[in-house]
Amino acid sequence: MSSLKRKDLLDIQSISVDEIRLICNSAKYFKEVFTRSIKKVPVLRGKTVCTIFYEPSTRTRLSFDLAAKRLSADLIHMNISMSSVVKGESLIDTVHTLEAMKADYIVIRHGASLAPHFLSKNIKASVINAGDGFHSHPTQALLDTYSILEMKGTLEGLHIGIIGDIKHSRVARSDIEAFKKMGAKVTICGPPTLVPDEFKGFGVDISYSLDELLPQLDVINMLRMQRERQKGSLFPSIREYTRNFSLTLNRLRNSKPDIIIMHPGPVNRGIEVENAVADLPNAIINEQVTNGVAVRMAIFYLLAGGVPLEELNEE
Ligand code: CP
């Protein structure tokens, strides 16, 4: 594959295994840039990136901002709460305003599913989905895939568990698609109220017992309990949830010794994972953040028409 021949990056569904491999291979080269004293390359000099987040974010927003800066782009971040959005300006008018300022990339997080897809059809700039509603978080899935490849060399034949609040998770939906495309077996696990039957259509196995599932797993991805999205009582209490689904040192005694522990963040320590577990050497939560910058650099580079970096090195 020579390059990403697309304007936008909207979801995992629409990208191929070859494209996922190309992004991950390119991210490896960009990660090497972080080891240099000057962590910057001139790939996007003269290009303008605009990040607009209608929902809160730490990791995704800062890593897109940093990725753009490390590629030497001009960066504008739009602060929604201090913008004309609070005066009622629509999404499309807001983005047309950014286009009028010649933004080349619009990175958007929005509470409405498919908002980035709507924009992509209506503007010339490249649209990158930084999370839309419950629907999709493709760059998280790509950095999670990259992180597993870095640790295990392949996803082919691995058994990956995704645990917790699957129902409200765009990360779960995108991770499932990416991990399955790359050849992994995926089991989702949590209380029945947070693991809806509709997920059977995603080609995953379903488990309601972490203790039964854990010994089989090569990788475990603990999801955040999204209490801000939960309506009504979906489990008896946090204590009950923690007793059955928190990843504890005690539970991990029954896991494979080389299991990789992941979490997209932000972590509710003591709920999804016991405090001590988040700091184990095989917990790669902070490495996922580092990889997120490299993967997002690779995405900017490839959407700009960049060729595979190994081809450049061969010249
Ligand atoms: N993983 C993730 O999307 O985190 P943020 O909400 O902090 O961006």
Short mmCIF file of N, CA, C and O in Angstrom, two decimals, residues 17-141:
data_model
loop_
_atom_site.label_atom_id
_atom_site.label_comp_id
_atom_site.label_asym_id
_atom_site.label_seq_id
_atom_site.Cartn_x
_atom_site.Cartn_y
_atom_site.Cartn_z
N VAL A 17 -7.43 -3.49 6.47
CA VAL A 17 -6.31 -4.03 7.26
C VAL A 17 -4.99 -3.43 6.78
O VAL A 17 -4.13 -3.06 7.59
N ASP A 18 -4.83 -3.30 5.46
CA ASP A 18 -3.58 -2.71 4.93
C ASP A 18 -3.40 -1.28 5.41
O ASP A 18 -2.28 -0.85 5.72
N GLU A 19 -4.50 -0.53 5.49
CA GLU A 19 -4.40 0.85 5.97
C GLU A 19 -4.04 0.88 7.46
O GLU A 19 -3.26 1.73 7.90
N ILE A 20 -4.62 -0.04 8.24
CA ILE A 20 -4.27 -0.10 9.67
C ILE A 20 -2.78 -0.41 9.81
O ILE A 20 -2.07 0.21 10.61
N ARG A 21 -2.29 -1.36 9.02
CA ARG A 21 -0.86 -1.71 9.09
C ARG A 21 0.01 -0.51 8.68
O ARG A 21 1.04 -0.25 9.27
N LEU A 22 -0.41 0.20 7.64
CA LEU A 22 0.35 1.36 7.17
C LEU A 22 0.44 2.43 8.27
O LEU A 22 1.52 3.00 8.52
N ILE A 23 -0.69 2.69 8.93
CA ILE A 23 -0.69 3.69 10.01
C ILE A 23 0.24 3.23 11.14
O ILE A 23 1.05 4.01 11.65
N CYS A 24 0.15 1.95 11.52
CA CYS A 24 0.98 1.45 12.64
C CYS A 24 2.46 1.46 12.27
O CYS A 24 3.30 1.84 13.09
N ASN A 25 2.79 1.07 11.03
CA ASN A 25 4.20 1.09 10.61
C ASN A 25 4.74 2.52 10.61
O ASN A 25 5.88 2.77 11.01
N SER A 26 3.91 3.46 10.17
CA SER A 26 4.35 4.86 10.13
C SER A 26 4.52 5.40 11.55
O SER A 26 5.45 6.17 11.83
N ALA A 27 3.62 5.00 12.45
CA ALA A 27 3.68 5.47 13.84
C ALA A 27 5.00 5.05 14.49
O ALA A 27 5.57 5.80 15.30
N LYS A 28 5.50 3.88 14.09
CA LYS A 28 6.78 3.41 14.65
C LYS A 28 7.90 4.40 14.32
O LYS A 28 8.73 4.72 15.16
N TYR A 29 7.89 4.93 13.10
CA TYR A 29 8.92 5.91 12.71
C TYR A 29 8.75 7.21 13.47
O TYR A 29 9.72 7.81 13.93
N PHE A 30 7.49 7.64 13.63
CA PHE A 30 7.28 8.91 14.34
C PHE A 30 7.63 8.77 15.82
O PHE A 30 8.08 9.74 16.44
N LYS A 31 7.42 7.58 16.39
CA LYS A 31 7.76 7.40 17.82
C LYS A 31 9.27 7.57 18.03
O LYS A 31 9.70 8.06 19.08
N GLU A 32 10.04 7.23 17.02
CA GLU A 32 11.50 7.38 17.13
C GLU A 32 11.88 8.87 17.26
O GLU A 32 12.85 9.22 17.93
N VAL A 33 11.04 9.74 16.65
CA VAL A 33 11.30 11.19 16.74
C VAL A 33 11.30 11.65 18.21
O VAL A 33 12.03 12.57 18.58
N PHE A 34 10.50 10.95 19.05
CA PHE A 34 10.39 11.38 20.46
C PHE A 34 11.69 11.17 21.23
O PHE A 34 11.87 11.71 22.31
N THR A 35 12.59 10.33 20.69
CA THR A 35 13.84 10.05 21.39
C THR A 35 14.91 11.10 21.05
O THR A 35 15.99 11.09 21.62
N ARG A 36 14.60 11.98 20.08
CA ARG A 36 15.59 12.99 19.67
C ARG A 36 15.56 14.19 20.60
O ARG A 36 14.54 14.42 21.27
N SER A 37 16.64 14.98 20.63
CA SER A 37 16.62 16.17 21.48
C SER A 37 15.65 17.21 20.91
O SER A 37 14.98 17.93 21.64
N ILE A 38 15.53 17.28 19.58
CA ILE A 38 14.52 18.16 18.96
C ILE A 38 13.42 17.25 18.41
O ILE A 38 13.62 16.57 17.39
N LYS A 39 12.27 17.23 19.11
CA LYS A 39 11.20 16.26 18.80
C LYS A 39 10.26 16.85 17.76
O LYS A 39 9.06 16.98 17.99
N LYS A 40 10.79 17.21 16.61
CA LYS A 40 9.99 17.93 15.62
C LYS A 40 10.47 17.59 14.22
O LYS A 40 11.69 17.51 14.00
N VAL A 41 9.53 17.41 13.28
CA VAL A 41 9.89 17.20 11.87
C VAL A 41 9.03 18.14 11.01
O VAL A 41 7.93 18.52 11.43
N PRO A 42 9.52 18.54 9.82
CA PRO A 42 8.82 19.60 9.06
C PRO A 42 7.71 19.10 8.13
O PRO A 42 7.37 19.76 7.16
N VAL A 43 7.11 17.97 8.45
CA VAL A 43 6.17 17.30 7.53
C VAL A 43 4.94 18.15 7.19
O VAL A 43 4.45 18.15 6.06
N LEU A 44 4.39 18.87 8.18
CA LEU A 44 3.16 19.64 7.93
C LEU A 44 3.41 21.15 7.96
O LEU A 44 2.50 21.93 8.23
N ARG A 45 4.66 21.55 7.64
CA ARG A 45 4.95 22.98 7.64
C ARG A 45 4.04 23.68 6.64
O ARG A 45 3.86 23.20 5.51
N GLY A 46 3.40 24.77 7.07
CA GLY A 46 2.50 25.51 6.17
C GLY A 46 1.06 25.01 6.20
O GLY A 46 0.18 25.62 5.60
N LYS A 47 0.81 23.91 6.88
CA LYS A 47 -0.57 23.39 7.01
C LYS A 47 -1.17 23.86 8.34
O LYS A 47 -0.44 24.10 9.31
N THR A 48 -2.49 23.94 8.38
CA THR A 48 -3.18 24.40 9.59
C THR A 48 -4.12 23.33 10.10
O THR A 48 -4.93 22.79 9.35
N VAL A 49 -3.94 22.99 11.38
CA VAL A 49 -4.79 22.00 12.05
C VAL A 49 -5.67 22.75 13.04
O VAL A 49 -5.19 23.60 13.80
N CYS A 50 -6.98 22.42 13.03
CA CYS A 50 -7.88 23.00 14.04
C CYS A 50 -8.52 21.88 14.85
O CYS A 50 -9.07 20.94 14.27
N THR A 51 -8.40 21.96 16.16
CA THR A 51 -9.05 20.95 17.02
C THR A 51 -10.27 21.59 17.68
O THR A 51 -10.17 22.67 18.27
N ILE A 52 -11.43 20.91 17.53
CA ILE A 52 -12.66 21.42 18.17
C ILE A 52 -13.31 20.27 18.93
O ILE A 52 -13.64 19.24 18.36
N PHE A 53 -13.42 20.44 20.23
CA PHE A 53 -13.92 19.39 21.11
C PHE A 53 -15.18 19.88 21.82
O PHE A 53 -15.10 20.75 22.68
N TYR A 54 -16.32 19.30 21.42
CA TYR A 54 -17.60 19.65 22.06
C TYR A 54 -17.80 18.84 23.34
O TYR A 54 -18.80 19.06 24.04
N GLU A 55 -16.92 17.88 23.62
CA GLU A 55 -16.97 17.11 24.86
C GLU A 55 -15.59 17.20 25.51
O GLU A 55 -14.59 17.39 24.81
N PRO A 56 -15.52 16.98 26.84
CA PRO A 56 -14.22 17.08 27.51
C PRO A 56 -13.23 16.02 27.03
O PRO A 56 -13.63 14.95 26.58
N SER A 57 -11.96 16.35 27.13
CA SER A 57 -10.91 15.41 26.75
C SER A 57 -9.58 15.90 27.33
O SER A 57 -9.34 17.11 27.39
N THR A 58 -8.77 14.97 27.75
CA THR A 58 -7.38 15.29 28.08
C THR A 58 -6.45 14.65 27.05
O THR A 58 -5.79 15.34 26.27
N ARG A 59 -6.43 13.32 27.03
CA ARG A 59 -5.48 12.58 26.20
C ARG A 59 -5.63 12.86 24.70
O ARG A 59 -4.65 13.19 24.01
N THR A 60 -6.87 12.72 24.20
CA THR A 60 -7.06 12.81 22.75
C THR A 60 -6.73 14.21 22.26
O THR A 60 -5.98 14.38 21.29
N ARG A 61 -7.26 15.22 22.97
CA ARG A 61 -7.03 16.58 22.50
C ARG A 61 -5.56 16.97 22.58
O ARG A 61 -4.98 17.45 21.60
N LEU A 62 -4.95 16.71 23.73
CA LEU A 62 -3.55 17.12 23.88
C LEU A 62 -2.65 16.35 22.92
O LEU A 62 -1.66 16.89 22.41
N SER A 63 -2.98 15.08 22.66
CA SER A 63 -2.09 14.32 21.77
C SER A 63 -2.27 14.76 20.32
O SER A 63 -1.30 14.79 19.56
N PHE A 64 -3.48 15.14 19.91
CA PHE A 64 -3.64 15.71 18.57
C PHE A 64 -2.88 17.05 18.48
O PHE A 64 -2.21 17.32 17.47
N ASP A 65 -3.02 17.87 19.52
CA ASP A 65 -2.32 19.17 19.51
C ASP A 65 -0.80 18.95 19.40
O ASP A 65 -0.12 19.59 18.60
N LEU A 66 -0.30 18.02 20.22
CA LEU A 66 1.15 17.76 20.23
C LEU A 66 1.61 17.14 18.90
O LEU A 66 2.67 17.49 18.37
N ALA A 67 0.79 16.23 18.37
CA ALA A 67 1.14 15.60 17.08
C ALA A 67 1.27 16.68 16.00
O ALA A 67 2.22 16.68 15.21
N ALA A 68 0.31 17.60 15.97
CA ALA A 68 0.35 18.67 14.95
C ALA A 68 1.60 19.53 15.14
O ALA A 68 2.29 19.87 14.16
N LYS A 69 1.92 19.86 16.40
CA LYS A 69 3.10 20.71 16.66
C LYS A 69 4.39 19.98 16.31
O LYS A 69 5.32 20.58 15.76
N ARG A 70 4.45 18.67 16.62
CA ARG A 70 5.67 17.92 16.31
C ARG A 70 5.86 17.75 14.80
O ARG A 70 6.96 17.47 14.34
N LEU A 71 4.77 17.93 14.04
CA LEU A 71 4.89 17.87 12.57
C LEU A 71 5.03 19.28 11.99
O LEU A 71 4.96 19.46 10.77
N SER A 72 5.19 20.29 12.85
CA SER A 72 5.43 21.68 12.44
C SER A 72 4.22 22.37 11.81
O SER A 72 4.36 23.33 11.05
N ALA A 73 3.01 21.88 12.08
CA ALA A 73 1.80 22.54 11.58
C ALA A 73 1.49 23.77 12.42
O ALA A 73 1.94 23.89 13.56
N ASP A 74 0.68 24.68 11.85
CA ASP A 74 0.08 25.75 12.67
C ASP A 74 -1.15 25.14 13.32
O ASP A 74 -1.94 24.46 12.65
N LEU A 75 -1.34 25.43 14.60
CA LEU A 75 -2.42 24.78 15.36
C LEU A 75 -3.36 25.84 15.94
O LEU A 75 -2.91 26.80 16.57
N ILE A 76 -4.66 25.65 15.71
CA ILE A 76 -5.66 26.48 16.39
C ILE A 76 -6.51 25.52 17.20
O ILE A 76 -7.02 24.54 16.66
N HIS A 77 -6.67 25.80 18.50
CA HIS A 77 -7.65 25.03 19.27
C HIS A 77 -8.83 25.93 19.56
O HIS A 77 -8.67 27.03 20.08
N MET A 78 -10.03 25.46 19.21
CA MET A 78 -11.23 26.26 19.48
C MET A 78 -11.81 25.89 20.83
O MET A 78 -12.16 24.72 21.06
N ASN A 79 -11.90 26.84 21.72
CA ASN A 79 -12.48 26.63 23.05
C ASN A 79 -13.99 26.81 22.94
O ASN A 79 -14.48 27.93 22.84
N ILE A 80 -14.72 25.70 22.93
CA ILE A 80 -16.17 25.75 22.66
C ILE A 80 -16.89 26.67 23.64
O ILE A 80 -17.74 27.47 23.24
N SER A 81 -16.55 26.58 24.94
CA SER A 81 -17.32 27.35 25.94
C SER A 81 -17.09 28.86 25.81
O SER A 81 -17.87 29.66 26.32
N MET A 82 -16.02 29.26 25.10
CA MET A 82 -15.76 30.69 24.90
C MET A 82 -15.97 31.08 23.43
O MET A 82 -15.48 32.12 22.98
N SER A 83 -16.66 30.23 22.68
CA SER A 83 -16.84 30.50 21.24
C SER A 83 -18.28 30.92 20.96
O SER A 83 -19.14 30.91 21.85
N SER A 84 -18.56 31.20 19.70
CA SER A 84 -19.92 31.61 19.32
C SER A 84 -20.89 30.43 19.31
O SER A 84 -22.09 30.63 19.05
N VAL A 85 -20.41 29.22 19.58
CA VAL A 85 -21.32 28.07 19.76
C VAL A 85 -22.29 28.39 20.90
O VAL A 85 -23.49 28.09 20.81
N VAL A 86 -21.81 29.05 21.97
CA VAL A 86 -22.71 29.36 23.09
C VAL A 86 -23.75 30.43 22.71
O VAL A 86 -24.74 30.60 23.39
N LYS A 87 -23.52 31.13 21.57
CA LYS A 87 -24.53 32.09 21.09
C LYS A 87 -25.46 31.42 20.09
O LYS A 87 -26.27 32.08 19.45
N GLY A 88 -25.26 30.11 19.89
CA GLY A 88 -26.18 29.37 19.03
C GLY A 88 -25.65 29.05 17.64
O GLY A 88 -26.40 28.56 16.79
N GLU A 89 -24.37 29.33 17.39
CA GLU A 89 -23.85 29.04 16.04
C GLU A 89 -23.87 27.53 15.79
O GLU A 89 -23.48 26.74 16.65
N SER A 90 -24.29 27.14 14.59
CA SER A 90 -24.42 25.71 14.28
C SER A 90 -23.05 25.09 14.02
O SER A 90 -22.07 25.81 13.74
N LEU A 91 -23.01 23.77 14.05
CA LEU A 91 -21.77 23.04 13.78
C LEU A 91 -21.25 23.37 12.38
O LEU A 91 -20.07 23.69 12.20
N ILE A 92 -22.13 23.34 11.39
CA ILE A 92 -21.65 23.53 10.01
C ILE A 92 -21.17 24.97 9.81
O ILE A 92 -20.14 25.20 9.14
N ASP A 93 -21.85 25.95 10.41
CA ASP A 93 -21.38 27.34 10.27
C ASP A 93 -20.04 27.53 10.99
O ASP A 93 -19.16 28.25 10.51
N THR A 94 -19.91 26.88 12.14
CA THR A 94 -18.64 26.96 12.88
C THR A 94 -17.51 26.43 12.02
O THR A 94 -16.44 27.06 11.89
N VAL A 95 -17.73 25.29 11.42
CA VAL A 95 -16.66 24.65 10.65
C VAL A 95 -16.40 25.41 9.35
O VAL A 95 -15.25 25.53 8.91
N HIS A 96 -17.45 25.96 8.73
CA HIS A 96 -17.22 26.80 7.53
C HIS A 96 -16.38 28.03 7.89
O HIS A 96 -15.57 28.48 7.09
N THR A 97 -16.55 28.54 9.11
CA THR A 97 -15.73 29.67 9.56
C THR A 97 -14.26 29.26 9.62
O THR A 97 -13.37 30.00 9.18
N LEU A 98 -14.03 28.05 10.14
CA LEU A 98 -12.64 27.56 10.21
C LEU A 98 -12.07 27.33 8.81
O LEU A 98 -10.90 27.61 8.55
N GLU A 99 -12.91 26.84 7.91
CA GLU A 99 -12.45 26.64 6.52
C GLU A 99 -12.12 27.97 5.86
O GLU A 99 -11.17 28.06 5.08
N ALA A 100 -12.91 29.00 6.20
CA ALA A 100 -12.63 30.33 5.63
C ALA A 100 -11.27 30.84 6.07
O ALA A 100 -10.64 31.66 5.41
N MET A 101 -10.81 30.33 7.24
CA MET A 101 -9.46 30.68 7.71
C MET A 101 -8.42 29.72 7.16
O MET A 101 -7.27 29.70 7.58
N LYS A 102 -8.84 28.85 6.22
CA LYS A 102 -7.95 27.92 5.49
C LYS A 102 -7.39 26.80 6.38
O LYS A 102 -6.22 26.41 6.22
N ALA A 103 -8.22 26.31 7.30
CA ALA A 103 -7.80 25.12 8.05
C ALA A 103 -7.71 23.94 7.08
O ALA A 103 -8.59 23.76 6.23
N ASP A 104 -6.65 23.17 7.19
CA ASP A 104 -6.48 21.98 6.32
C ASP A 104 -7.04 20.72 6.98
O ASP A 104 -7.43 19.79 6.29
N TYR A 105 -7.00 20.70 8.31
CA TYR A 105 -7.50 19.53 9.06
C TYR A 105 -8.45 20.02 10.15
O TYR A 105 -8.11 20.96 10.88
N ILE A 106 -9.59 19.38 10.27
CA ILE A 106 -10.50 19.63 11.39
C ILE A 106 -10.54 18.35 12.22
O ILE A 106 -10.96 17.29 11.72
N VAL A 107 -10.08 18.43 13.45
CA VAL A 107 -10.15 17.29 14.37
C VAL A 107 -11.32 17.56 15.30
O VAL A 107 -11.33 18.57 16.01
N ILE A 108 -12.32 16.68 15.27
CA ILE A 108 -13.55 16.99 16.02
C ILE A 108 -13.97 15.86 16.95
O ILE A 108 -13.96 14.68 16.58
N ARG A 109 -14.34 16.24 18.18
CA ARG A 109 -15.05 15.34 19.11
C ARG A 109 -16.43 15.95 19.32
O ARG A 109 -16.55 17.15 19.60
N HIS A 110 -17.46 15.11 19.17
CA HIS A 110 -18.83 15.62 19.29
C HIS A 110 -19.70 14.57 19.97
O HIS A 110 -19.50 13.38 19.77
N GLY A 111 -20.68 15.05 20.74
CA GLY A 111 -21.59 14.13 21.44
C GLY A 111 -22.56 13.42 20.52
O GLY A 111 -23.14 12.38 20.90
N ALA A 112 -22.75 13.94 19.31
CA ALA A 112 -23.71 13.32 18.38
C ALA A 112 -22.99 12.31 17.49
O ALA A 112 -22.01 12.67 16.82
N SER A 113 -23.49 11.07 17.47
CA SER A 113 -22.92 10.06 16.57
C SER A 113 -23.02 10.56 15.14
O SER A 113 -24.03 11.16 14.75
N LEU A 114 -21.98 10.33 14.36
CA LEU A 114 -21.90 10.63 12.93
C LEU A 114 -21.74 12.13 12.60
O LEU A 114 -21.74 12.50 11.44
N ALA A 115 -21.55 12.97 13.62
CA ALA A 115 -21.30 14.40 13.34
C ALA A 115 -20.06 14.55 12.42
O ALA A 115 -20.11 15.34 11.46
N PRO A 116 -18.95 13.83 12.66
CA PRO A 116 -17.79 13.99 11.76
C PRO A 116 -18.10 13.52 10.32
O PRO A 116 -17.59 14.09 9.36
N HIS A 117 -18.96 12.50 10.19
CA HIS A 117 -19.32 12.01 8.85
C HIS A 117 -20.11 13.08 8.10
O HIS A 117 -19.91 13.30 6.90
N PHE A 118 -21.00 13.76 8.82
CA PHE A 118 -21.79 14.85 8.23
C PHE A 118 -20.84 15.96 7.75
O PHE A 118 -20.95 16.42 6.61
N LEU A 119 -19.87 16.32 8.60
CA LEU A 119 -18.93 17.38 8.21
C LEU A 119 -18.13 16.99 6.98
O LEU A 119 -17.90 17.79 6.09
N SER A 120 -17.71 15.72 6.97
CA SER A 120 -16.81 15.28 5.89
C SER A 120 -17.44 15.46 4.52
O SER A 120 -16.75 15.71 3.53
N LYS A 121 -18.78 15.36 4.48
CA LYS A 121 -19.48 15.50 3.18
C LYS A 121 -19.67 16.97 2.80
O LYS A 121 -20.06 17.27 1.68
N ASN A 122 -19.47 17.85 3.76
CA ASN A 122 -19.82 19.26 3.53
C ASN A 122 -18.65 20.23 3.54
O ASN A 122 -18.85 21.43 3.38
N ILE A 123 -17.45 19.71 3.78
CA ILE A 123 -16.29 20.61 3.77
C ILE A 123 -15.13 19.98 3.01
O ILE A 123 -15.09 18.75 2.84
N LYS A 124 -14.20 20.84 2.57
CA LYS A 124 -13.05 20.35 1.79
C LYS A 124 -11.92 19.87 2.68
O LYS A 124 -11.13 19.02 2.29
N ALA A 125 -11.82 20.44 3.89
CA ALA A 125 -10.71 20.07 4.80
C ALA A 125 -10.82 18.59 5.18
O ALA A 125 -11.90 18.01 5.13
N SER A 126 -9.69 18.01 5.57
CA SER A 126 -9.69 16.65 6.10
C SER A 126 -10.35 16.65 7.47
O SER A 126 -10.02 17.48 8.32
N VAL A 127 -11.26 15.72 7.68
CA VAL A 127 -11.94 15.59 8.98
C VAL A 127 -11.39 14.34 9.68
O VAL A 127 -11.34 13.26 9.09
N ILE A 128 -10.98 14.52 10.94
CA ILE A 128 -10.52 13.38 11.74
C ILE A 128 -11.44 13.26 12.94
O ILE A 128 -11.64 14.23 13.70
N ASN A 129 -12.01 12.08 13.10
CA ASN A 129 -12.97 11.83 14.18
C ASN A 129 -12.21 11.56 15.48
O ASN A 129 -11.49 10.56 15.59
N ALA A 130 -12.41 12.42 16.47
CA ALA A 130 -11.76 12.24 17.78
C ALA A 130 -12.76 11.70 18.80
O ALA A 130 -12.54 11.81 20.01
N GLY A 131 -13.84 11.08 18.30
CA GLY A 131 -14.86 10.49 19.17
C GLY A 131 -16.22 11.11 18.89
O GLY A 131 -16.37 12.32 19.04
N ASP A 132 -17.20 10.28 18.44
CA ASP A 132 -18.56 10.79 18.18
C ASP A 132 -19.58 9.93 18.93
O ASP A 132 -19.78 8.77 18.63
N GLY A 133 -20.22 10.55 19.90
CA GLY A 133 -21.28 9.88 20.66
C GLY A 133 -20.82 8.51 21.16
O GLY A 133 -19.68 8.35 21.62
N PHE A 134 -21.73 7.52 21.06
CA PHE A 134 -21.37 6.14 21.43
C PHE A 134 -20.74 5.43 20.23
O PHE A 134 -20.38 4.27 20.32
N HIS A 135 -20.65 6.11 19.08
CA HIS A 135 -20.43 5.42 17.81
C HIS A 135 -19.01 4.96 17.58
O HIS A 135 -18.77 3.77 17.32
N SER A 136 -18.04 5.86 17.68
CA SER A 136 -16.72 5.51 17.14
C SER A 136 -15.62 6.38 17.77
O SER A 136 -15.85 7.56 18.06
N HIS A 137 -14.46 5.77 17.98
CA HIS A 137 -13.28 6.53 18.44
C HIS A 137 -12.08 5.88 17.71
O HIS A 137 -11.26 5.19 18.30
N PRO A 138 -12.01 6.14 16.39
CA PRO A 138 -11.06 5.36 15.58
C PRO A 138 -9.60 5.56 15.95
O PRO A 138 -8.83 4.60 15.88
N THR A 139 -9.20 6.78 16.34
CA THR A 139 -7.77 6.95 16.62
C THR A 139 -7.39 6.25 17.92
O THR A 139 -6.25 5.81 18.08
N GLN A 140 -8.35 6.11 18.86
CA GLN A 140 -8.08 5.32 20.06
C GLN A 140 -7.87 3.85 19.69
O GLN A 140 -6.94 3.19 20.18
N ALA A 141 -8.72 3.34 18.80
CA ALA A 141 -8.59 1.94 18.39
C ALA A 141 -7.26 1.71 17.66
O ALA A 141 -6.62 0.67 17.83
#
